[in-house]
CSV table of C-alpha atoms and ligand atoms in Angstrom, one decimal:
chain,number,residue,atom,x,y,z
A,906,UNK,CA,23.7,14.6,29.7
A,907,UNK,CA,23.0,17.3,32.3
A,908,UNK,CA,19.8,18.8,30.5
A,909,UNK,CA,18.4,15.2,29.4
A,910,UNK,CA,15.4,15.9,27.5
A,911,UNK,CA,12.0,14.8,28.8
A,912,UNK,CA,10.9,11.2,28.7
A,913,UNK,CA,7.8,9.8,28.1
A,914,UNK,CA,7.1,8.2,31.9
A,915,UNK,CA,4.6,8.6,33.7
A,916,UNK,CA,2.3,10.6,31.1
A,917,UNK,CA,-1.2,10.5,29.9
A,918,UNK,CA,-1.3,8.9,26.1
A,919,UNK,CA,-2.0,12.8,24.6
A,920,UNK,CA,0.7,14.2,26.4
A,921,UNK,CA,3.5,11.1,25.0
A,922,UNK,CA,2.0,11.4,21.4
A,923,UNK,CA,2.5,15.2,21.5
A,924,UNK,CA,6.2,14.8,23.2
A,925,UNK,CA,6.5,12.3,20.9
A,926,UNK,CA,6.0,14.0,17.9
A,927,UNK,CA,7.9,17.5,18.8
A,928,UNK,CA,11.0,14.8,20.0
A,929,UNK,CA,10.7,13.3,15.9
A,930,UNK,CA,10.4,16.9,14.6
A,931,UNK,CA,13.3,18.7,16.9
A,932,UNK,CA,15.4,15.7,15.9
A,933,UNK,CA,15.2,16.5,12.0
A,934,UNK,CA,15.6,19.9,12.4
A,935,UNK,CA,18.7,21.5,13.8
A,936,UNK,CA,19.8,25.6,12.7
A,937,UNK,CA,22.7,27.6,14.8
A,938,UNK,CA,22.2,31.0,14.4
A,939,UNK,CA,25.9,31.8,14.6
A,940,UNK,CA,27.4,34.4,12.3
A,941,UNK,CA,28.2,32.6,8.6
A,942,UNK,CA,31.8,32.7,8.8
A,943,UNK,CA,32.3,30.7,12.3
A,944,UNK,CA,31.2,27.4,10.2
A,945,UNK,CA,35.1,27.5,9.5
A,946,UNK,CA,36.3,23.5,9.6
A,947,UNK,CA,38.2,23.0,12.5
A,948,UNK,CA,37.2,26.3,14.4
A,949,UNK,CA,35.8,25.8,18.2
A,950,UNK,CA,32.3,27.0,16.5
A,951,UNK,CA,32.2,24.3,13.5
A,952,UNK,CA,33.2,21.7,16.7
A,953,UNK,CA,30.6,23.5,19.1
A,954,UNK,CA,28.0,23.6,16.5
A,955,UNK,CA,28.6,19.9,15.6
A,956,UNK,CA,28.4,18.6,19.2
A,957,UNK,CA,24.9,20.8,19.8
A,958,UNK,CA,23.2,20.1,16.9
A,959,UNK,CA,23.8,16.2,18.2
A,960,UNK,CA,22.9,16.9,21.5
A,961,UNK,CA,20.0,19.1,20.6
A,962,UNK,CA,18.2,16.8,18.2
A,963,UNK,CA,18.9,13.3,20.3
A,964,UNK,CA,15.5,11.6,20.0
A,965,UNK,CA,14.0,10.3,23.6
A,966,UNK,CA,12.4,7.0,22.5
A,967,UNK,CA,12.3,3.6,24.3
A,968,UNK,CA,12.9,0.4,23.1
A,969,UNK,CA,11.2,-0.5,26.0
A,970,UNK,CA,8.0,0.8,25.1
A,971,UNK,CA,7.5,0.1,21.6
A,972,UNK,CA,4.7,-1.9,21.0
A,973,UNK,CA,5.6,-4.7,18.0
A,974,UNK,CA,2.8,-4.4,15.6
A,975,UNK,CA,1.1,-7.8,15.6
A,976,UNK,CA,2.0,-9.3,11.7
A,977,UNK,CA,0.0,-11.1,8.4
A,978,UNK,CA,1.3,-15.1,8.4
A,979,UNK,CA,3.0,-14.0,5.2
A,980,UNK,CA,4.4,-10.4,6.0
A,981,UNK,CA,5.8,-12.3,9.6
A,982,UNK,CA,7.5,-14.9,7.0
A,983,UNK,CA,9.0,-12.4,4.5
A,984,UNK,CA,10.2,-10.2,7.6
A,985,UNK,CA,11.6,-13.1,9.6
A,986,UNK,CA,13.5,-14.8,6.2
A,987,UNK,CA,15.6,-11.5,5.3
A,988,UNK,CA,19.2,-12.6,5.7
A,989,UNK,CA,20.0,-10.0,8.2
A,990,UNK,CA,19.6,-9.8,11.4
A,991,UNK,CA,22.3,-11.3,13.2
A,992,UNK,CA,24.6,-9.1,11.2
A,993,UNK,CA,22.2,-5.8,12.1
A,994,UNK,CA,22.4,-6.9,16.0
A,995,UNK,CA,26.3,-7.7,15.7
A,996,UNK,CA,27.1,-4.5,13.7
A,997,UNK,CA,25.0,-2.3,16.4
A,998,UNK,CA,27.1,-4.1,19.0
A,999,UNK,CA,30.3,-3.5,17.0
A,1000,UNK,CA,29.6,-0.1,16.6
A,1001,UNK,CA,28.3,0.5,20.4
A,1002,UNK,CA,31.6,-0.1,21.8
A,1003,UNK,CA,33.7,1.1,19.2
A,1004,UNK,CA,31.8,4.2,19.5
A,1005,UNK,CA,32.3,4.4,23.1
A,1006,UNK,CA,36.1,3.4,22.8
A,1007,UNK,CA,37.0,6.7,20.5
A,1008,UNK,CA,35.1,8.8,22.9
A,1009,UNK,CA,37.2,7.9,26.1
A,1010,UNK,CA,40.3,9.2,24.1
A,1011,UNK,CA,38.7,12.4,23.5
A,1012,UNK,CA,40.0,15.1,25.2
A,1013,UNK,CA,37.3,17.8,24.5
A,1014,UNK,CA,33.9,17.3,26.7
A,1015,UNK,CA,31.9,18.6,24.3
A,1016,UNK,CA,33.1,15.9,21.5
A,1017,UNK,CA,33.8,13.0,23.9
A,1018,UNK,CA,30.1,13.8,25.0
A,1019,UNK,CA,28.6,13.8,21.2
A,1020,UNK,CA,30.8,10.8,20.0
A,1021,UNK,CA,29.7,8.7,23.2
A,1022,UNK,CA,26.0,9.4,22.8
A,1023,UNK,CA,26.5,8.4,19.5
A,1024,UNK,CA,27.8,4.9,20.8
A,1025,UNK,CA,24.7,5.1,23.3
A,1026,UNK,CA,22.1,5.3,20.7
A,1027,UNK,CA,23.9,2.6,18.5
A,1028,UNK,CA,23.5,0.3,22.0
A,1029,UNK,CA,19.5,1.3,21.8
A,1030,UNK,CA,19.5,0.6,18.0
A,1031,UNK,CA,20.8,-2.9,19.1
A,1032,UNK,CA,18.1,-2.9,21.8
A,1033,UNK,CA,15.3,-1.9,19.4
A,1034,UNK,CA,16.3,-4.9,17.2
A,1035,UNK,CA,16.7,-7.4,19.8
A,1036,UNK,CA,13.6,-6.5,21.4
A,1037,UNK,CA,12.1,-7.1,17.3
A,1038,UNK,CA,13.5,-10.3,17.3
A,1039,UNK,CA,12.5,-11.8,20.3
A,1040,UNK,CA,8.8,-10.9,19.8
A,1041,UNK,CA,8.3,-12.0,16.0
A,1042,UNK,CA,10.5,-15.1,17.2
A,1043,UNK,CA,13.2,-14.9,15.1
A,1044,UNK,CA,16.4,-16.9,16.0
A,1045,UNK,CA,19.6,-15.3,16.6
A,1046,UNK,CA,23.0,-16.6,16.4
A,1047,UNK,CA,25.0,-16.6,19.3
A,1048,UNK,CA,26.4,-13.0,19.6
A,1049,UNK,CA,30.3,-13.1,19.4
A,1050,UNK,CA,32.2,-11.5,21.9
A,1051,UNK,CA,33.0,-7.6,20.8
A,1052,UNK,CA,36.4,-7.1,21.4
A,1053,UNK,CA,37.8,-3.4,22.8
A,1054,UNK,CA,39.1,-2.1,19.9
A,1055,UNK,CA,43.7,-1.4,20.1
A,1056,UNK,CA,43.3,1.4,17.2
A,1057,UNK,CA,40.6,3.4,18.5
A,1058,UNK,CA,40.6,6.0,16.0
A,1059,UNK,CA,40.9,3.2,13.1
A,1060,UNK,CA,37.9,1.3,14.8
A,1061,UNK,CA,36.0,4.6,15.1
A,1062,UNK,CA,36.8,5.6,10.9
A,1063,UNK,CA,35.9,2.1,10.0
A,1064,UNK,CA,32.3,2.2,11.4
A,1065,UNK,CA,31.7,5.6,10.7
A,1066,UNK,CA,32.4,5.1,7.0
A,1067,UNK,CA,30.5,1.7,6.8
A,1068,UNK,CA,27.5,3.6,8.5
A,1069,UNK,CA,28.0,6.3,5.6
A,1070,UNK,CA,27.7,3.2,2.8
A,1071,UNK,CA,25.1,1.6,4.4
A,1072,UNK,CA,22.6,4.5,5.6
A,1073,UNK,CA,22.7,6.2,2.0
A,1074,UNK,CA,21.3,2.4,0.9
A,1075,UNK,CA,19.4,2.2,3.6
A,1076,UNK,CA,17.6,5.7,3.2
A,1077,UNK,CA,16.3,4.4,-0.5
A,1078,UNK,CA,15.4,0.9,0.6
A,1079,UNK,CA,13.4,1.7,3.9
A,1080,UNK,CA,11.5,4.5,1.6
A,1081,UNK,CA,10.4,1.9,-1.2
A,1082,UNK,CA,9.9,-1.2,1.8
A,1083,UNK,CA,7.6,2.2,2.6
A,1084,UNK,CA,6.1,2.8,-0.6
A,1085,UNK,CA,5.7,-1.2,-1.2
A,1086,UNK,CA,4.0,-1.9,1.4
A,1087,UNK,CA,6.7,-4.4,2.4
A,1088,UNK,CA,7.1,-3.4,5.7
A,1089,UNK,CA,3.5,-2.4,7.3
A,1090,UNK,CA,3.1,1.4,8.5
A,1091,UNK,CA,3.4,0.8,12.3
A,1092,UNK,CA,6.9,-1.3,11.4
A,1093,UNK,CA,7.9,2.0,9.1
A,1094,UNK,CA,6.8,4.3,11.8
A,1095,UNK,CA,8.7,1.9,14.5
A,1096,UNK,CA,12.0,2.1,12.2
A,1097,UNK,CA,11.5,5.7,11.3
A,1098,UNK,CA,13.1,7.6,14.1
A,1099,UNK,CA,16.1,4.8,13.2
A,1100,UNK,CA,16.7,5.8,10.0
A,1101,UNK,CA,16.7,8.9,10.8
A,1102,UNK,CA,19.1,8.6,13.8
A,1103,UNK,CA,21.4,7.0,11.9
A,1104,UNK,CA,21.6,10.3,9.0
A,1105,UNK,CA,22.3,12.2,12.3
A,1106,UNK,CA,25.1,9.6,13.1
A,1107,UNK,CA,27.0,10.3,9.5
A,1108,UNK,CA,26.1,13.9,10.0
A,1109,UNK,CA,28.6,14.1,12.9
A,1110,UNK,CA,31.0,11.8,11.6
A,1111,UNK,CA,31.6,14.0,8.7
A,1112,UNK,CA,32.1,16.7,10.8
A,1113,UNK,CA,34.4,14.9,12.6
A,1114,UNK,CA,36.2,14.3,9.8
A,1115,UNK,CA,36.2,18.1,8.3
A,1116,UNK,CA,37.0,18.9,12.1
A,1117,UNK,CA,39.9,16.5,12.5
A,1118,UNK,CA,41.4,17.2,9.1
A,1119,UNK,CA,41.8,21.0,9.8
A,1120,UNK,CA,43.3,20.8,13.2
A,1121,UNK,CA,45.4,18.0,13.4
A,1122,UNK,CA,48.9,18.9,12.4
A,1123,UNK,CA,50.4,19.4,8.9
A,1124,UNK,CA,52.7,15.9,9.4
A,1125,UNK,CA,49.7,14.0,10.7
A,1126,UNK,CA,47.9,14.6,7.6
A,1127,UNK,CA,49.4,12.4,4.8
A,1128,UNK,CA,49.4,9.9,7.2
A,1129,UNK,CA,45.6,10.3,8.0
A,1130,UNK,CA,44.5,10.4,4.2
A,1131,UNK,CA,46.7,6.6,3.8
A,1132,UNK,CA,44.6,5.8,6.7
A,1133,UNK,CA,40.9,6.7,5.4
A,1134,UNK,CA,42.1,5.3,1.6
A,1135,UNK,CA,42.9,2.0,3.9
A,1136,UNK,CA,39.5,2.1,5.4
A,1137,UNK,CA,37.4,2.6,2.0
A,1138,UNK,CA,39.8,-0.7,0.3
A,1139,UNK,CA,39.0,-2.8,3.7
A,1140,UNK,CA,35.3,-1.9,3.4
A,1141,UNK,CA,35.5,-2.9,-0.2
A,1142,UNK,CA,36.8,-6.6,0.4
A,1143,UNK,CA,34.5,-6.5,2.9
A,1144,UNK,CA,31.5,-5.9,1.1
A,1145,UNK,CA,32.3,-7.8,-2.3
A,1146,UNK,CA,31.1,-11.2,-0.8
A,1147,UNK,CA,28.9,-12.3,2.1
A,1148,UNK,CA,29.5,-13.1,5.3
A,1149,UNK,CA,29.8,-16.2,7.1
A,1150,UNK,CA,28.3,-16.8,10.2
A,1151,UNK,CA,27.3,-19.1,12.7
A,1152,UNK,CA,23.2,-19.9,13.0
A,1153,UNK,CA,21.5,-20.3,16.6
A,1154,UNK,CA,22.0,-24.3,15.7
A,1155,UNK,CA,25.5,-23.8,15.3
A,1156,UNK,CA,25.5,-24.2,11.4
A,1157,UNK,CA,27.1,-22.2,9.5
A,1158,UNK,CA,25.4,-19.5,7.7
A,1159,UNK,CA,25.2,-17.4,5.2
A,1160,UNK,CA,24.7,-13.6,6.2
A,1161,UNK,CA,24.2,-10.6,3.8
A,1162,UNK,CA,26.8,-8.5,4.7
A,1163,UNK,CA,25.8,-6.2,1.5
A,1164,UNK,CA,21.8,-6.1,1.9
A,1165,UNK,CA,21.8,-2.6,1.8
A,1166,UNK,CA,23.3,-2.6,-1.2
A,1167,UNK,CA,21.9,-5.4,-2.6
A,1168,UNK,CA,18.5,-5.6,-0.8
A,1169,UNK,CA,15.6,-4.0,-3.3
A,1170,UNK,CA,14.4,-7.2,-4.3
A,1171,UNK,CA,14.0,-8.0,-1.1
A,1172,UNK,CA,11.8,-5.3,0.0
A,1173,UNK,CA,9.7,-4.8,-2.9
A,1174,UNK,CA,7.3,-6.9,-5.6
A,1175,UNK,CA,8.2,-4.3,-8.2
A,1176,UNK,CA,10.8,-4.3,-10.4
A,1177,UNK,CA,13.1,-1.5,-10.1
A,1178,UNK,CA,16.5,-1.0,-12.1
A,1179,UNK,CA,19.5,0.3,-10.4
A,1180,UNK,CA,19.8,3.5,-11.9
A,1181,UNK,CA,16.3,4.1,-10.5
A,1182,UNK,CA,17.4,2.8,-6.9
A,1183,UNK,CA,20.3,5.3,-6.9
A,1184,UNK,CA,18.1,8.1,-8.1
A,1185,UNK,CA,15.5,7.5,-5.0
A,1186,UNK,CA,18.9,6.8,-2.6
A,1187,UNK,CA,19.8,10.6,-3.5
A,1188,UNK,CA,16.9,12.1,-2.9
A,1189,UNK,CA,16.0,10.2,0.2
A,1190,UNK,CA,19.7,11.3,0.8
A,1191,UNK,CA,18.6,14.9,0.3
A,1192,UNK,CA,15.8,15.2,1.8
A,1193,UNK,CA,16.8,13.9,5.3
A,1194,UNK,CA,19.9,16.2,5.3
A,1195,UNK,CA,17.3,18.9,4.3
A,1196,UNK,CA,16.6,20.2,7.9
A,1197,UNK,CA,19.9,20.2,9.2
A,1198,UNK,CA,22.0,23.5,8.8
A,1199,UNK,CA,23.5,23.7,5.3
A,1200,UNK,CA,26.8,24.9,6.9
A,1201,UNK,CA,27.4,21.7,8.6
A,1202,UNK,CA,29.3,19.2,6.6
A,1203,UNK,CA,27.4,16.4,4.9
A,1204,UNK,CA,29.0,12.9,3.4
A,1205,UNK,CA,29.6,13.3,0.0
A,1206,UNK,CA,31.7,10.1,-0.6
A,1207,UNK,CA,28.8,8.3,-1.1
A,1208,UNK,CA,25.9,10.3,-3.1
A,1209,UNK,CA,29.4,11.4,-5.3
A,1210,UNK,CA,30.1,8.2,-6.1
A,1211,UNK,CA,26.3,7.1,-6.8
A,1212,UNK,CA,25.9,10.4,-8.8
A,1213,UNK,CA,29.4,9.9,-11.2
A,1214,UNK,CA,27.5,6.3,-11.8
A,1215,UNK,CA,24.4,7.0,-12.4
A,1216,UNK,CA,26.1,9.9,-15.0
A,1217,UNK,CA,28.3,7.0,-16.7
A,1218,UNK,CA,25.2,4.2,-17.0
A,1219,UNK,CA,22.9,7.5,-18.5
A,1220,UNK,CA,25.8,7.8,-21.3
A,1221,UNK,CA,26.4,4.1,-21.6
A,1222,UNK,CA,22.6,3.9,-22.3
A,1223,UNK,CA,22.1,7.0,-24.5
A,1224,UNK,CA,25.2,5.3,-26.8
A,1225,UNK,CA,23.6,1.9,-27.1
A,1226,UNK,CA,20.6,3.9,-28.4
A,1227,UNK,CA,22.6,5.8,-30.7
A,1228,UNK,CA,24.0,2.2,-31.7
A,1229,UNK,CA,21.1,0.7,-32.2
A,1230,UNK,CA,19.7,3.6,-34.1
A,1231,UNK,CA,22.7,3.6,-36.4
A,1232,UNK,CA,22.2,0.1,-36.9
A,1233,UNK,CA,19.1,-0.3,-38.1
A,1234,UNK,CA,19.3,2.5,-40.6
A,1235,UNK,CA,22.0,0.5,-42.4
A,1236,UNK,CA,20.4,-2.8,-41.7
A,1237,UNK,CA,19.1,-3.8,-46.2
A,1238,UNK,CA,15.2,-3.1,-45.5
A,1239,UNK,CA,14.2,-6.7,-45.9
A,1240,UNK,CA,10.4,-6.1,-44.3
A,1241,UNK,CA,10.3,-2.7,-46.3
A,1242,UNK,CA,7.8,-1.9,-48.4
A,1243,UNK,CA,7.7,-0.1,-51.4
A,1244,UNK,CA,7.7,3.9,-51.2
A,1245,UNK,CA,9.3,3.3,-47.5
A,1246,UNK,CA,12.7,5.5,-46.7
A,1247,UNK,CA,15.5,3.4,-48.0
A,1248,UNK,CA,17.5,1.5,-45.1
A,1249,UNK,CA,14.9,1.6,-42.1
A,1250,UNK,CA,13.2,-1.8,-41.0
A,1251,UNK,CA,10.1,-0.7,-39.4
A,1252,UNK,CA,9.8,-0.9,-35.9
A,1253,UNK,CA,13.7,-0.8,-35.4
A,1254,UNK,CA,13.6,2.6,-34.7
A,1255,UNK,CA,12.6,4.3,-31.1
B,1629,FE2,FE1,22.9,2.0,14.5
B,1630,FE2,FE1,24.8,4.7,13.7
């Protein structure tokens, strides 16, 4: 990038934590004040505003020169056990270089600059974690090799939708690992910028996506929409069982390919039914889109599809009550007694 933000080298501790925290704030923030109606999809100020707001809120930090907060015997064994980092290092790594694959196609400087920062910071995100790894001593599998992608723009949808399942779970878990307790604050505030890196990747994917969709050709486009339906029914099968992988001993192992989906008991003590999860997903969803100008394009695949089930398992609940209301009243009053309402067992209703 030509004007690379600051970074943090060479300065006194007060001047890092203050460049620190106006790097965290400028990269949850981001407002154009362009006139309303150049937020068009597919005009050149939707695809300028897109690649700015990347560039402008890209987040200086260095793996480098995090310092790993020393760890509890028991919160180093309940980090260490989750099922998941080799597949968090190999999906960074995946994602890195098919990142930086779609880019080189790109003809537009301003995109093909976004898109392969994007692919950068998915190369630091692997950094960050490998750098984790090695100093609470966790073993890694041998990394396979990541193969250059042939279908660049396939390779590029694939990740870019998996990173749109996976950060909307990820948003809700890493907030109750917060609340729990389950991660310790200097791991949260460690992950944090993360997190929060990763809502700006799916920021610019969608926009990619709104982009792409109004400029390519008419013809293209029934073609494109078999190719995204493709991508949701692969990332299905993909997430309906867990991965296999090979351990650092060569055994093979068994790797949560679905934590994210799957993961609250692992981050949390407390019970917590899925209905609940989805509920604090969407509103961790919300609030980290919150500071990013409304006319950019958000995923909506996701929190849609979250919503529509939470709607359906509210119903499904409110008619099992009804049920169960219904039932009791007819139920013969066997534990009634006398001058009670005919047909209600006490206690059956709520
Ligand atoms: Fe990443
Ligand atoms: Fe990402």
């Amino acid at each position: 990038m030509d004007d690379a933000p600051p970074t943090l080298d060479g300065k006194d501790e007060a001047t890092k934590a203050r460049l620190i925290s106006e790097a965290d704030r400028k990269a949850r923030h981001w407002y154009s004040d362009a006139p309303e109606d150049e937020f068009k999809a597919g005009s050149d100020a939707h695809r300028r505003a897109m690649c700015r707001m990347f560039h402008d809120t890209f987040n200086p930090y260095k793996p480098a020169v995090i310092d790993w907060p020393v760890l509890d015997a028991e919160t180093l064994e309940r980090i260490t056990s989750l099922p998941i980092w080799d597949i968090a290092v190999q999906t960074e790594g995946k994602a890195r270089l098919r990142m930086a694959a779609y880019a080189a196609t790109i003809r537009d400087p301003e995109l093909r600059e976004a898109i392969g920062l994007n692919g950068w910071e998915e190369n630091r995100h692997k950094e960050v974690l490998s750098r984790m790894v090695e100093f609470y001593g966790i073993k890694l599998a041998p990394e396979p090799e990541y193969k250059q992608p042939r279908d660049t723009e396939w390779a590029y949808m694939v990740t870019g939708y998996s990173e749109c399942i996976d950060s909307f779970f990820a948003f809700g878990l890493f907030e109750m690992a917060r609340r729990s307790g389950f991660f310790p604050g200097p791991l949260i505030d460690t992950f944090e910028p993360v997190i929060q890196e990763e809502c700006r990747h799916i920021l610019l994917f969608a926009n990619w996506l709104a982009w792409n969709r109004a400029t390519m050709p008419a013809w293209r486009r029934p073609w494109f929409e078999l190719r995204v339906a493709a991508v949701w029914a692969f990332l299905g099968y993909e997430r309906i069982g867990l991965a296999r992988s090979v351990d650092a001993d060569g055994k093979e192992q068994v790797q949560d390919n679905n934590f994210t989906v799957n993961g609250a008991r692992s981050v949390s003590a407390e019970e917590i039914s899925v209905y609940d999860l989805m509920g604090l997903c969407l509103e961790e969803n919300d609030r980290r889109f919150a500071g990013y100008d409304r006319r950019l394009r958000r995923p909506t695949t996701m929190p849609n599809l979250v919503r529509a089930a939470r709607w359906v398992m509210g119903k499904t609940r409110d008619i099992a009550k009804a049920r169960d209301i219904r039932r009791a009243r007819r139920r013969p009053a066997r534990n009634a007694l006398p001058g009670d309402a005919p047909g209600l067992v006490q206690g059956a209703v709520y």
